[in-house]
Amino acid sequence: MPPIPENLAESETIEIVLNGEPKRVPDGLSVWGLLADLGVDPERVAVELNRVIVRQPEWRERMVEGGAAVEIVQFVGGG
């Protein structure tokens, strides 16, 4: 998904706290949709929504609401 245009009406976006920083995102996104909007590879992350880990099978149903605290942790391989 392309980034949100600066002039997008505020009624079409919500503010969340993403990894400790305020961020405006489109309204009506599921966790899956948020990851897609951010360009995050869903295979390499864990997601916490309001201090609760959201299991990957739930990502398409769990909605991100205004004021939500979202933490996205990316797995990093090493060796």
PDB file of C-alpha atoms in Angstrom:
ATOM      1  CA  MET A   1       0.000   0.000   0.000  1.00  0.00           C
ATOM      2  CA  PRO A   2       1.247   3.530  -0.690  1.00  0.00           C
ATOM      3  CA  PRO A   3       1.888   5.894   2.232  1.00  0.00           C
ATOM      4  CA  ILE A   4      -0.925   8.094   3.509  1.00  0.00           C
ATOM      5  CA  PRO A   5      -1.013  11.490   1.757  1.00  0.00           C
ATOM      6  CA  GLU A   6      -0.385  14.460   4.054  1.00  0.00           C
ATOM      7  CA  ASN A   7      -3.746  16.007   3.129  1.00  0.00           C
ATOM      8  CA  LEU A   8      -5.846  12.952   3.975  1.00  0.00           C
ATOM      9  CA  ALA A   9      -8.773  14.024   6.130  1.00  0.00           C
ATOM     10  CA  GLU A  10      -8.258  13.274   9.814  1.00  0.00           C
ATOM     11  CA  SER A  11     -11.608  11.486   9.891  1.00  0.00           C
ATOM     12  CA  GLU A  12     -10.095   8.881   7.574  1.00  0.00           C
ATOM     13  CA  THR A  13      -7.117   8.248   9.839  1.00  0.00           C
ATOM     14  CA  ILE A  14      -6.561   7.359  13.464  1.00  0.00           C
ATOM     15  CA  GLU A  15      -3.622   7.975  15.739  1.00  0.00           C
ATOM     16  CA  ILE A  16      -1.928   5.007  17.355  1.00  0.00           C
ATOM     17  CA  VAL A  17       1.288   4.579  19.292  1.00  0.00           C
ATOM     18  CA  LEU A  18       3.599   2.413  17.201  1.00  0.00           C
ATOM     19  CA  ASN A  19       6.711   1.136  18.943  1.00  0.00           C
ATOM     20  CA  GLY A  20       6.471   4.051  21.382  1.00  0.00           C
ATOM     21  CA  GLU A  21       5.960   6.776  18.751  1.00  0.00           C
ATOM     22  CA  PRO A  22       2.684   8.457  17.720  1.00  0.00           C
ATOM     23  CA  LYS A  23       1.646   7.607  14.157  1.00  0.00           C
ATOM     24  CA  ARG A  24      -1.411   8.317  11.984  1.00  0.00           C
ATOM     25  CA  VAL A  25      -2.685   5.343   9.997  1.00  0.00           C
ATOM     26  CA  PRO A  26      -5.807   4.678   7.921  1.00  0.00           C
ATOM     27  CA  ASP A  27      -8.937   3.958   9.931  1.00  0.00           C
ATOM     28  CA  GLY A  28     -10.428   0.463   9.706  1.00  0.00           C
ATOM     29  CA  LEU A  29      -7.212  -1.562   9.528  1.00  0.00           C
ATOM     30  CA  SER A  30      -6.792  -5.000  10.996  1.00  0.00           C
ATOM     31  CA  VAL A  31      -3.401  -5.973  12.403  1.00  0.00           C
ATOM     32  CA  TRP A  32      -2.719  -7.651   9.028  1.00  0.00           C
ATOM     33  CA  GLY A  33      -3.747  -4.474   7.186  1.00  0.00           C
ATOM     34  CA  LEU A  34      -1.521  -2.348   9.416  1.00  0.00           C
ATOM     35  CA  LEU A  35       1.478  -4.531   8.635  1.00  0.00           C
ATOM     36  CA  ALA A  36       0.707  -4.254   4.911  1.00  0.00           C
ATOM     37  CA  ASP A  37       0.297  -0.464   5.179  1.00  0.00           C
ATOM     38  CA  LEU A  38       3.677  -0.230   6.918  1.00  0.00           C
ATOM     39  CA  GLY A  39       5.356  -2.540   4.390  1.00  0.00           C
ATOM     40  CA  VAL A  40       6.277  -5.050   7.092  1.00  0.00           C
ATOM     41  CA  ASP A  41       6.884  -8.702   6.138  1.00  0.00           C
ATOM     42  CA  PRO A  42       4.320 -10.588   8.254  1.00  0.00           C
ATOM     43  CA  GLU A  43       6.435 -13.734   8.287  1.00  0.00           C
ATOM     44  CA  ARG A  44       9.200 -12.080  10.282  1.00  0.00           C
ATOM     45  CA  VAL A  45       7.384 -10.253  13.097  1.00  0.00           C
ATOM     46  CA  ALA A  46       5.483 -10.611  16.339  1.00  0.00           C
ATOM     47  CA  VAL A  47       2.742  -8.113  17.175  1.00  0.00           C
ATOM     48  CA  GLU A  48       1.555  -6.836  20.526  1.00  0.00           C
ATOM     49  CA  LEU A  49      -1.690  -4.837  20.638  1.00  0.00           C
ATOM     50  CA  ASN A  50      -2.451  -2.981  23.865  1.00  0.00           C
ATOM     51  CA  ARG A  51       0.081  -5.089  25.764  1.00  0.00           C
ATOM     52  CA  VAL A  52      -1.337  -8.414  24.545  1.00  0.00           C
ATOM     53  CA  ILE A  53       0.470 -10.586  22.007  1.00  0.00           C
ATOM     54  CA  VAL A  54      -1.751 -11.191  18.984  1.00  0.00           C
ATOM     55  CA  ARG A  55      -1.269 -14.613  17.420  1.00  0.00           C
ATOM     56  CA  GLN A  56      -0.795 -14.604  13.651  1.00  0.00           C
ATOM     57  CA  PRO A  57      -4.052 -16.513  12.930  1.00  0.00           C
ATOM     58  CA  GLU A  58      -5.937 -13.606  14.577  1.00  0.00           C
ATOM     59  CA  TRP A  59      -4.277 -10.783  12.578  1.00  0.00           C
ATOM     60  CA  ARG A  60      -6.976 -10.511   9.898  1.00  0.00           C
ATOM     61  CA  GLU A  61      -9.788 -10.222  12.470  1.00  0.00           C
ATOM     62  CA  ARG A  62      -8.180  -8.051  15.175  1.00  0.00           C
ATOM     63  CA  MET A  63      -8.874  -4.406  14.427  1.00  0.00           C
ATOM     64  CA  VAL A  64      -6.542  -1.548  15.343  1.00  0.00           C
ATOM     65  CA  GLU A  65      -8.513   1.271  16.949  1.00  0.00           C
ATOM     66  CA  GLY A  66      -7.596   4.867  17.668  1.00  0.00           C
ATOM     67  CA  GLY A  67      -5.288   5.211  20.665  1.00  0.00           C
ATOM     68  CA  ALA A  68      -4.054   1.627  20.373  1.00  0.00           C
ATOM     69  CA  ALA A  69      -0.542   0.822  21.526  1.00  0.00           C
ATOM     70  CA  VAL A  70       1.098  -1.415  18.920  1.00  0.00           C
ATOM     71  CA  GLU A  71       4.510  -3.005  19.223  1.00  0.00           C
ATOM     72  CA  ILE A  72       5.977  -4.763  16.205  1.00  0.00           C
ATOM     73  CA  VAL A  73       9.071  -6.833  16.853  1.00  0.00           C
ATOM     74  CA  GLN A  74      11.038  -8.046  13.857  1.00  0.00           C
ATOM     75  CA  PHE A  75      12.888 -11.329  14.032  1.00  0.00           C
ATOM     76  CA  VAL A  76      16.523 -11.068  13.020  1.00  0.00           C
ATOM     77  CA  GLY A  77      18.461 -14.126  11.968  1.00  0.00           C
ATOM     78  CA  GLY A  78      22.074 -14.506  12.812  1.00  0.00           C
ATOM     79  CA  GLY A  79      24.751 -17.035  13.085  1.00  0.00           C
TER      80      GLY A  79
END
